[in-house]
PDB file of C-alpha atoms in Angstrom:
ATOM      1  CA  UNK X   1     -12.442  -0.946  -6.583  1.00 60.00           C
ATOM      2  CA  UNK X   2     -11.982  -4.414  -6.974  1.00 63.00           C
ATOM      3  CA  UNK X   3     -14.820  -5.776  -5.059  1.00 87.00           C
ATOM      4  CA  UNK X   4     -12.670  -5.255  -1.586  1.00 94.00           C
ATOM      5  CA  UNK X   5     -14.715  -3.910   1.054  1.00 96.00           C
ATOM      6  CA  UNK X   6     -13.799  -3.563   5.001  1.00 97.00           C
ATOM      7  CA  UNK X   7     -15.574  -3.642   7.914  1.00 96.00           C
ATOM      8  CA  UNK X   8     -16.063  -1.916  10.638  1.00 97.00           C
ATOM      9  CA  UNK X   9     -14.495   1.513   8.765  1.00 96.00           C
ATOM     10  CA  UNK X  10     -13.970   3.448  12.003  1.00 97.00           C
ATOM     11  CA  UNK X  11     -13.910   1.430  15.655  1.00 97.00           C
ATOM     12  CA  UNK X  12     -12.814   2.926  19.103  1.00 97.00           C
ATOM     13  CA  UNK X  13     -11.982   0.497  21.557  1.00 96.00           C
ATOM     14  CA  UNK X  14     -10.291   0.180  24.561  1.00 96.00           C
ATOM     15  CA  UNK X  15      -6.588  -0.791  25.580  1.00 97.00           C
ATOM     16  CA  UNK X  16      -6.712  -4.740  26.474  1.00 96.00           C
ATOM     17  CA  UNK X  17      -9.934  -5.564  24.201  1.00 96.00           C
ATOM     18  CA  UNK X  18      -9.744  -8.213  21.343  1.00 96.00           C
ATOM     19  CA  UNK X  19     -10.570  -6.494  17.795  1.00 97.00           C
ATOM     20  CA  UNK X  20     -11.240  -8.174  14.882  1.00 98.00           C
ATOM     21  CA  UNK X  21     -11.342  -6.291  11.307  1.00 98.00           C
ATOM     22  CA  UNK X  22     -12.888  -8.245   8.200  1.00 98.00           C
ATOM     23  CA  UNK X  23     -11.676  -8.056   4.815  1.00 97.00           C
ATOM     24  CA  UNK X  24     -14.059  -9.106   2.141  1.00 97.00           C
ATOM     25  CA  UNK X  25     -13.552 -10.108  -1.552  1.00 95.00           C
ATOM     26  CA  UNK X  26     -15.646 -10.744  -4.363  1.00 92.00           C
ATOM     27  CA  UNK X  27     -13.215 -11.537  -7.047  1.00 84.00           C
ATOM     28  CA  UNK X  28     -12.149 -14.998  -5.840  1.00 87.00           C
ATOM     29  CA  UNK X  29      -8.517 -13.896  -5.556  1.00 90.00           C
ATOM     30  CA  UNK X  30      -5.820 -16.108  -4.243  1.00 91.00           C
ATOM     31  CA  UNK X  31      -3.206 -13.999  -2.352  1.00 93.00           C
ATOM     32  CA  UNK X  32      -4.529 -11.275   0.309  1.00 95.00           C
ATOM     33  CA  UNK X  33      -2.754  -9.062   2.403  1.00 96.00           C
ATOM     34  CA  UNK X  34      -3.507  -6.993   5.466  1.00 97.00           C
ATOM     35  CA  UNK X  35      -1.090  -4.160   6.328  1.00 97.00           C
ATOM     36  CA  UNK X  36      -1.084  -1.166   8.617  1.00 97.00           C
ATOM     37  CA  UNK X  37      -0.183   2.542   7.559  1.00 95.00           C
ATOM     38  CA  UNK X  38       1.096   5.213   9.923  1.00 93.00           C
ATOM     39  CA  UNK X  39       2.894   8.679   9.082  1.00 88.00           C
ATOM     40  CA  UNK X  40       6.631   8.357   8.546  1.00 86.00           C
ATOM     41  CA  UNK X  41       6.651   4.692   8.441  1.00 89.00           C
ATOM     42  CA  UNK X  42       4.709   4.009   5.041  1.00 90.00           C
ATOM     43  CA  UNK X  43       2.494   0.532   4.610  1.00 93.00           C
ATOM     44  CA  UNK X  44       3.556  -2.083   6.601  1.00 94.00           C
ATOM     45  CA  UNK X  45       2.779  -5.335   5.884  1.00 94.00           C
ATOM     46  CA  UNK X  46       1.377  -7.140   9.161  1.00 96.00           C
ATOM     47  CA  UNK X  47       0.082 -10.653   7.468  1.00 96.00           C
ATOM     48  CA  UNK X  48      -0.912 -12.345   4.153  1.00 95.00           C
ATOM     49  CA  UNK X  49      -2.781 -15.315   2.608  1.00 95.00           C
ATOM     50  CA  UNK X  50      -1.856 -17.276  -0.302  1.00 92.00           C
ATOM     51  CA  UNK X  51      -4.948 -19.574   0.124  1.00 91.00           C
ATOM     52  CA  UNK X  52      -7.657 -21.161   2.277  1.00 93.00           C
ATOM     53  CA  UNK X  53      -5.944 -21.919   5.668  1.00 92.00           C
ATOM     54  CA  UNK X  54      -2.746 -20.801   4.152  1.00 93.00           C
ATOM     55  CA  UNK X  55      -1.045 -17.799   6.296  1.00 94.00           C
ATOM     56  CA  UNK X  56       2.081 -16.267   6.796  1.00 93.00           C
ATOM     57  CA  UNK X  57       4.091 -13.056   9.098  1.00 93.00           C
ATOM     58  CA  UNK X  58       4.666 -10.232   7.455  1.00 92.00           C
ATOM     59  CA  UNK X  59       7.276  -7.656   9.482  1.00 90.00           C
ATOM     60  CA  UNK X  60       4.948  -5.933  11.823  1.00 95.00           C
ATOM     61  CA  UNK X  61       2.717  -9.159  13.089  1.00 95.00           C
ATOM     62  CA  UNK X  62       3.653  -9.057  16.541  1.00 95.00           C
ATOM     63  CA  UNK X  63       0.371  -8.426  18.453  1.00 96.00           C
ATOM     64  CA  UNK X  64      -1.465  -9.593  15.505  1.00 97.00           C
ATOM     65  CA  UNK X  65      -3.275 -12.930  14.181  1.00 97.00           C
ATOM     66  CA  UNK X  66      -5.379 -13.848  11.411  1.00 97.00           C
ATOM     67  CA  UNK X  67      -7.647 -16.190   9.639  1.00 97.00           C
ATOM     68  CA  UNK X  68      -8.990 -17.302   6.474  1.00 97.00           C
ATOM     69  CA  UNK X  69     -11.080 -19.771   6.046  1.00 95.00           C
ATOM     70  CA  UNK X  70     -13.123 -19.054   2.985  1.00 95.00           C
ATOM     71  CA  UNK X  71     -11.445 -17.461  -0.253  1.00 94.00           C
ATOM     72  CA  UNK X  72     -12.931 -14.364  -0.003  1.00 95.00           C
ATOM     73  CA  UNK X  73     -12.676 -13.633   4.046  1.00 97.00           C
ATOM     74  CA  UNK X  74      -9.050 -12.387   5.216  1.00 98.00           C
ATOM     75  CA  UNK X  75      -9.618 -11.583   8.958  1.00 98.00           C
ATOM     76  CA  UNK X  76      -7.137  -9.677  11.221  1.00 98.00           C
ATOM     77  CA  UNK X  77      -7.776  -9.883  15.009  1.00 98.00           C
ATOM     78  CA  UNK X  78      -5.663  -7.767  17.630  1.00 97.00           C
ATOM     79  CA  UNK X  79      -5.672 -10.103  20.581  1.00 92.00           C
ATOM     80  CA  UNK X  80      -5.324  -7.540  22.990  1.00 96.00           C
ATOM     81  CA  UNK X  81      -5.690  -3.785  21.621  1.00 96.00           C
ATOM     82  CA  UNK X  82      -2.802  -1.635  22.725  1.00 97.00           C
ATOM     83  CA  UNK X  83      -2.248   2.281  21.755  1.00 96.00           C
ATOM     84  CA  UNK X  84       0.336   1.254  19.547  1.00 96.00           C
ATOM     85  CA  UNK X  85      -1.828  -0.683  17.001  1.00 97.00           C
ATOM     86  CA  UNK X  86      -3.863   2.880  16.639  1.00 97.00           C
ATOM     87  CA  UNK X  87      -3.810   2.795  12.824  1.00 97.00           C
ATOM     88  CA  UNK X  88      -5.441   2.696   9.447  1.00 96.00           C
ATOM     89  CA  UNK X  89      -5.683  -0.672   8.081  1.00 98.00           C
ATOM     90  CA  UNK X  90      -5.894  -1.564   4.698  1.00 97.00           C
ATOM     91  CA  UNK X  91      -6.554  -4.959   3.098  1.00 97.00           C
ATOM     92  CA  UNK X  92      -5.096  -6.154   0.135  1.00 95.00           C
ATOM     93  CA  UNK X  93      -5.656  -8.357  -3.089  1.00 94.00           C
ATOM     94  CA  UNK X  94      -3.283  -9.183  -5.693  1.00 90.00           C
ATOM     95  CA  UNK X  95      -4.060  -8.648  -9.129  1.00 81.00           C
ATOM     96  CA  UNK X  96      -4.624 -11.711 -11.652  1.00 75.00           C
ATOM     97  CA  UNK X  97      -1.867  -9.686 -14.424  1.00 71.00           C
ATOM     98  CA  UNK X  98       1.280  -9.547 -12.524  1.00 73.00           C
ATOM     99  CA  UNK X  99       2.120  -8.136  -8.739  1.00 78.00           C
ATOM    100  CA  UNK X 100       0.245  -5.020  -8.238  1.00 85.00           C
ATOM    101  CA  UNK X 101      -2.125  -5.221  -5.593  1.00 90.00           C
ATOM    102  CA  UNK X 102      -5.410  -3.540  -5.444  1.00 92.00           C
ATOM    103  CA  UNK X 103      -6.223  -2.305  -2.005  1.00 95.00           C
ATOM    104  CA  UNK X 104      -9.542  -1.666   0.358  1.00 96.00           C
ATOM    105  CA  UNK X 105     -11.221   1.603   1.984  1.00 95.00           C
ATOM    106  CA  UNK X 106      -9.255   1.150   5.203  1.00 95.00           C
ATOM    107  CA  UNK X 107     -10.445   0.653   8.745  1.00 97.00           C
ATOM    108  CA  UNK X 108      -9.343   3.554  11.185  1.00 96.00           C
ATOM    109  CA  UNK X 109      -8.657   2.195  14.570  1.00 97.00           C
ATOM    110  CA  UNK X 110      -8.468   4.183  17.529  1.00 97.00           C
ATOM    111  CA  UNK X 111      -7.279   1.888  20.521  1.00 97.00           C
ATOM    112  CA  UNK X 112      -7.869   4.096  23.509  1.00 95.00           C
TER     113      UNK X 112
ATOM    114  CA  UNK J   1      16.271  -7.893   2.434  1.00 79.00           C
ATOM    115  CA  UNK J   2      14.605  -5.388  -0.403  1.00 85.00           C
ATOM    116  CA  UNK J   3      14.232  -1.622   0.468  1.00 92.00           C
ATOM    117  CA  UNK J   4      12.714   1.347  -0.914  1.00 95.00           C
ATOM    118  CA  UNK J   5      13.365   4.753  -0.061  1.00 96.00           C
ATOM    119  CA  UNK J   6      11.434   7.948  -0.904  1.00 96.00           C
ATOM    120  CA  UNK J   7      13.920  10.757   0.377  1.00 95.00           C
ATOM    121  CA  UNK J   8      11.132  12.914   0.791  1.00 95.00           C
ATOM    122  CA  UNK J   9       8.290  13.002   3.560  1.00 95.00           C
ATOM    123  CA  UNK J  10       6.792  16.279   2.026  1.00 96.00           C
ATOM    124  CA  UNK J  11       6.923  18.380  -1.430  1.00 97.00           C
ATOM    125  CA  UNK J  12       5.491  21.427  -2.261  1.00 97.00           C
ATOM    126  CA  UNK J  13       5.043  23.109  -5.485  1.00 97.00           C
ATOM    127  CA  UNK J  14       2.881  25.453  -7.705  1.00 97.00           C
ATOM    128  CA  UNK J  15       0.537  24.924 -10.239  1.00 97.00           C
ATOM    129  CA  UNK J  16       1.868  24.573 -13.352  1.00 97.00           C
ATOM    130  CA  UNK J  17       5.657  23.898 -12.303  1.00 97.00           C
ATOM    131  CA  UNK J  18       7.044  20.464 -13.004  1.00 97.00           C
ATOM    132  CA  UNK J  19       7.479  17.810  -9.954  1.00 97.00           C
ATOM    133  CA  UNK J  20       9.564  14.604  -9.539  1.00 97.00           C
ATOM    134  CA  UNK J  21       8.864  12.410  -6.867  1.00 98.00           C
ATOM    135  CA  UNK J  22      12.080  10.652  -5.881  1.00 97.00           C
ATOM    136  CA  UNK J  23      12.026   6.547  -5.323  1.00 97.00           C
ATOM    137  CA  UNK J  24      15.399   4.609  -4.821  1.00 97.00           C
ATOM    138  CA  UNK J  25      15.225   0.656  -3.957  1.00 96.00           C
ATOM    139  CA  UNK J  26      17.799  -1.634  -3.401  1.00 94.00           C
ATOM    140  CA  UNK J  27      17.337  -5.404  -4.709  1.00 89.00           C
ATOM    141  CA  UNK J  28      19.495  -7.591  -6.168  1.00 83.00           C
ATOM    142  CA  UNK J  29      17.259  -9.052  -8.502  1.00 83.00           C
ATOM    143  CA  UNK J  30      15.267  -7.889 -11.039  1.00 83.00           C
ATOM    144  CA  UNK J  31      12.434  -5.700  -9.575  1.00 86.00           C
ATOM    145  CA  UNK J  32       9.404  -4.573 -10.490  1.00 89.00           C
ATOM    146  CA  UNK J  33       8.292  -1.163  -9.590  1.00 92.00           C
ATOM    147  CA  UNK J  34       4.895   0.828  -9.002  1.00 93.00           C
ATOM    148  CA  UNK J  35       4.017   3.943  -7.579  1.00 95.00           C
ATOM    149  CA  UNK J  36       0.423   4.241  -5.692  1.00 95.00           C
ATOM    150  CA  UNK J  37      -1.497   7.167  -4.995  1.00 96.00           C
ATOM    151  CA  UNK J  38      -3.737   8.003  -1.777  1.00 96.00           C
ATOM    152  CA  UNK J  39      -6.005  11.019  -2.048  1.00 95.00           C
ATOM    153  CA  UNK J  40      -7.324  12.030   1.137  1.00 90.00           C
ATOM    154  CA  UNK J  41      -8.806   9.682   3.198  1.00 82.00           C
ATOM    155  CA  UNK J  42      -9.209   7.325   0.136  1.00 88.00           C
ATOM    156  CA  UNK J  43      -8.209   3.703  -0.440  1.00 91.00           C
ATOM    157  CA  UNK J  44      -4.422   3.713  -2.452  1.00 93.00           C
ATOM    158  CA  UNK J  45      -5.282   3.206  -6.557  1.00 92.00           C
ATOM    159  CA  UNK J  46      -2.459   2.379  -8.427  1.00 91.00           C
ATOM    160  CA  UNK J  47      -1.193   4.850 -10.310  1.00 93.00           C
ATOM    161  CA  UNK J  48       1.759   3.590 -12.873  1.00 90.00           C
ATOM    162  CA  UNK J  49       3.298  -0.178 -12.797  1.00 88.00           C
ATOM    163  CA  UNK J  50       6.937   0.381 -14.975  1.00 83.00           C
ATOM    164  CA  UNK J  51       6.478  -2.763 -17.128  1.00 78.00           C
ATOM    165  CA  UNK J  52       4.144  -0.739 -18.730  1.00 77.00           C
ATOM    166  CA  UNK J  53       5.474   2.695 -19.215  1.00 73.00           C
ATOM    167  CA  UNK J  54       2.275   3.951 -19.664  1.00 79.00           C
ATOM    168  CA  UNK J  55       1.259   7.624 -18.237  1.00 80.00           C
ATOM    169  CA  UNK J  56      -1.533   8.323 -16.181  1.00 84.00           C
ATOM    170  CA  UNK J  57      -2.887  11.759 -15.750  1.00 89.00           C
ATOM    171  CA  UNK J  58       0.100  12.913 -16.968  1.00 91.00           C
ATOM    172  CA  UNK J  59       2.564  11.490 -14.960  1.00 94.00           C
ATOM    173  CA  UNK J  60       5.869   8.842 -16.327  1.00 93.00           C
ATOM    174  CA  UNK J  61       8.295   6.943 -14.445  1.00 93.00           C
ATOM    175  CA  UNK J  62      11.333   5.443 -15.981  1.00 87.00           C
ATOM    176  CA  UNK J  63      12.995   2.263 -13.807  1.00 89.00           C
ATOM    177  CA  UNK J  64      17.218   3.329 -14.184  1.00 90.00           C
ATOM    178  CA  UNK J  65      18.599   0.272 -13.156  1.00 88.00           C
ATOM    179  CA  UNK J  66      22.189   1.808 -13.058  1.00 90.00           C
ATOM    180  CA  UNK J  67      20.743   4.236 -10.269  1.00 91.00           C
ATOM    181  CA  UNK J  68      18.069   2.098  -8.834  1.00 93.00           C
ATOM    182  CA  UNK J  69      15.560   4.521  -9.024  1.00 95.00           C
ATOM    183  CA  UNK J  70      12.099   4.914 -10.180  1.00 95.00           C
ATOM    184  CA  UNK J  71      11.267   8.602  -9.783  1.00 96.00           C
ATOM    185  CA  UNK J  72       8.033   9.516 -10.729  1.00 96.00           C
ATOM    186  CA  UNK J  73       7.344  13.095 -12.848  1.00 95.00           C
ATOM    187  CA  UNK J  74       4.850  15.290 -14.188  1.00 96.00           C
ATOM    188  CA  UNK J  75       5.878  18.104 -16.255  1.00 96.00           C
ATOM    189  CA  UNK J  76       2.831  20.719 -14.827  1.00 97.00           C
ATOM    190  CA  UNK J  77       1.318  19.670 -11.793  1.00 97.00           C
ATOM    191  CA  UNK J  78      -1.787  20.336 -10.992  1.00 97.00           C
ATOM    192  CA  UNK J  79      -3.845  20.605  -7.942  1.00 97.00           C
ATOM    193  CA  UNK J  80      -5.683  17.551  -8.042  1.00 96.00           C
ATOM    194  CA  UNK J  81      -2.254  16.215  -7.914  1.00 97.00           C
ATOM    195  CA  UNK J  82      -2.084  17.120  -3.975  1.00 97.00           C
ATOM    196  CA  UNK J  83      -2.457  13.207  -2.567  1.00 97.00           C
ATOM    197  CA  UNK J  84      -0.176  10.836  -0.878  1.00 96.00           C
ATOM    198  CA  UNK J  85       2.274   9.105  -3.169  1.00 97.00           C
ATOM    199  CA  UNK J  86       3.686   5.868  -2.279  1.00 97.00           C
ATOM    200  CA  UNK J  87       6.544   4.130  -4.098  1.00 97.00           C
ATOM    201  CA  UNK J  88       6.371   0.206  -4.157  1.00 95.00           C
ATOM    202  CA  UNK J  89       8.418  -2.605  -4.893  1.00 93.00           C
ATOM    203  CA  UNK J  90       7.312  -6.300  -5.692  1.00 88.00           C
ATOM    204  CA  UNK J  91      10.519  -8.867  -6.136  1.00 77.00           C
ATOM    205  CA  UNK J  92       8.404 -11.789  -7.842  1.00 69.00           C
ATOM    206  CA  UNK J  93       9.708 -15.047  -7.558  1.00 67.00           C
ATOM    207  CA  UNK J  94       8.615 -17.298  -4.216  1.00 65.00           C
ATOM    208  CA  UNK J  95       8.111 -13.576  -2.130  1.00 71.00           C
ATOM    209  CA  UNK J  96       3.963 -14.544  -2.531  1.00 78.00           C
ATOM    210  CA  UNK J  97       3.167 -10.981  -4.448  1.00 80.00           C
ATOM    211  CA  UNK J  98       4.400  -9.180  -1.449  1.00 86.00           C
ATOM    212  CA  UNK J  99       4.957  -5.546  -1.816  1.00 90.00           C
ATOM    213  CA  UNK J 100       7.351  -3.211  -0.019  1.00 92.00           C
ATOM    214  CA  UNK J 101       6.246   0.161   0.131  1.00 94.00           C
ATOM    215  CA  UNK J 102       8.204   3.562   0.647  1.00 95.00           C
ATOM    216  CA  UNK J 103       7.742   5.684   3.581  1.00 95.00           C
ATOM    217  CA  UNK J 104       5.117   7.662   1.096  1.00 95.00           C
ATOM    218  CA  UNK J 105       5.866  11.649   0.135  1.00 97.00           C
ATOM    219  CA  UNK J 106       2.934  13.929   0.560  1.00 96.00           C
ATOM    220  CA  UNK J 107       2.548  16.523  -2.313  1.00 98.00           C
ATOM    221  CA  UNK J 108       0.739  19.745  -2.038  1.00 98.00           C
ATOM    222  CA  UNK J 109       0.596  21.647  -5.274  1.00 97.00           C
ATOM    223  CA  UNK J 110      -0.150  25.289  -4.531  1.00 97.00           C
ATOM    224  CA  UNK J 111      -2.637  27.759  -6.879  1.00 94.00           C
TER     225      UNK J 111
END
């Protein structure tokens, strides 16, 4: 599995509420990626991280912000939780041998 | 901008018939390819990266660069083979490992 865990793996929250998901690491990886997954419209990527303090948008990062500040923390924060960001999340890493990526358990978000 | 297509959202078959999961991308470099799989409620694993041409549990993908396509096939599926399959597309270069994925294709393999 890579040594990528998420956390919370379910949360229910309410339209308007800041959420913040945590992606965790233990393989000292350089480039992470967070990306959401709903039916019809595949993975998405929302963010990524090619380093400490080193972000960037992915296509779907309106509504969305994130953080890294240690190698092996990727956070993703919804500044204000709206029904449309009800989703699965999955974190990524990418692999030390070429460009797969090796992904998390997911987080399921309800945003009521 | 890079694309990938999987035509379809669903496929059903029975056990023991062969399957081929279709994948087209458009790039205009040189890509690299993978397909993923998600069994229910699990994490994605990669499945089959086609630098490699390897096959896992029985299933090959061959890039055709004339056709852009990457479909992925299994001769006799099988029902553990009902997951999620998602097609994926990495274009190297400055892009920062991103991927683009496929809308996915469900498969449901019937007894």
């Amino acid at each position: 599995d890579a040594g990528i865990t998420q956390s919370p793996r379910h949360k229910v929250t309410e339209t308007g509420t800041p959420v913040t998901l945590r992606c965790h690491q233990t393989e000292n990886h350089r480039y992470m990626y967070w990306y959401r997954q709903d039916p019809g419209h595949g993975l998405r990527l929302i963010h990524y991280s090619y380093g400490v303090k080193d972000t960037d948008k992915g296509e779907v990062s309106d509504g969305y912000s994130v953080s890294r500040s240690k190698t092996e923390d990727f956070l993703l924060t919804l500044e204000s939780a709206t029904s449309s960001q009800t989703s699965v999340y999955f974190c990524a890493i990418r692999g030390l041998a070429g460009e797969e990526q090796f992904f998390g358990p997911g987080t399921r978000l309800t945003v009521l | 901008a890079q694309r990938v297509t999987q035509p379809e959202k669903l496929l059903s078959v029975f056990k023991g018939a062969p399957v081929e999961l279709k994948c087209n991308y458009s790039y205009s470099g040189s890509p690299e390819l993978f397909w993923y799989v998600q069994y229910s409620r699990q994490r994605l694993q990669l499945l089959l990266r086609h630098i490699s041409r390897e096959s896992i549990k029985g299933f090959t993908a061959d890039l055709n660069k004339g056709e852009t396509s990457f479909h992925l096939k299994k001769p006799f599926a099988q029902e553990e083979d009902s997951a999620m399959y998602y097609c994926a597309l990495a274009t190297g270069g400055t892009s920062y490992g991103k991927l683009t994925f496929g809308q996915g294709t469900i498969l449901t393999v019937h007894p």
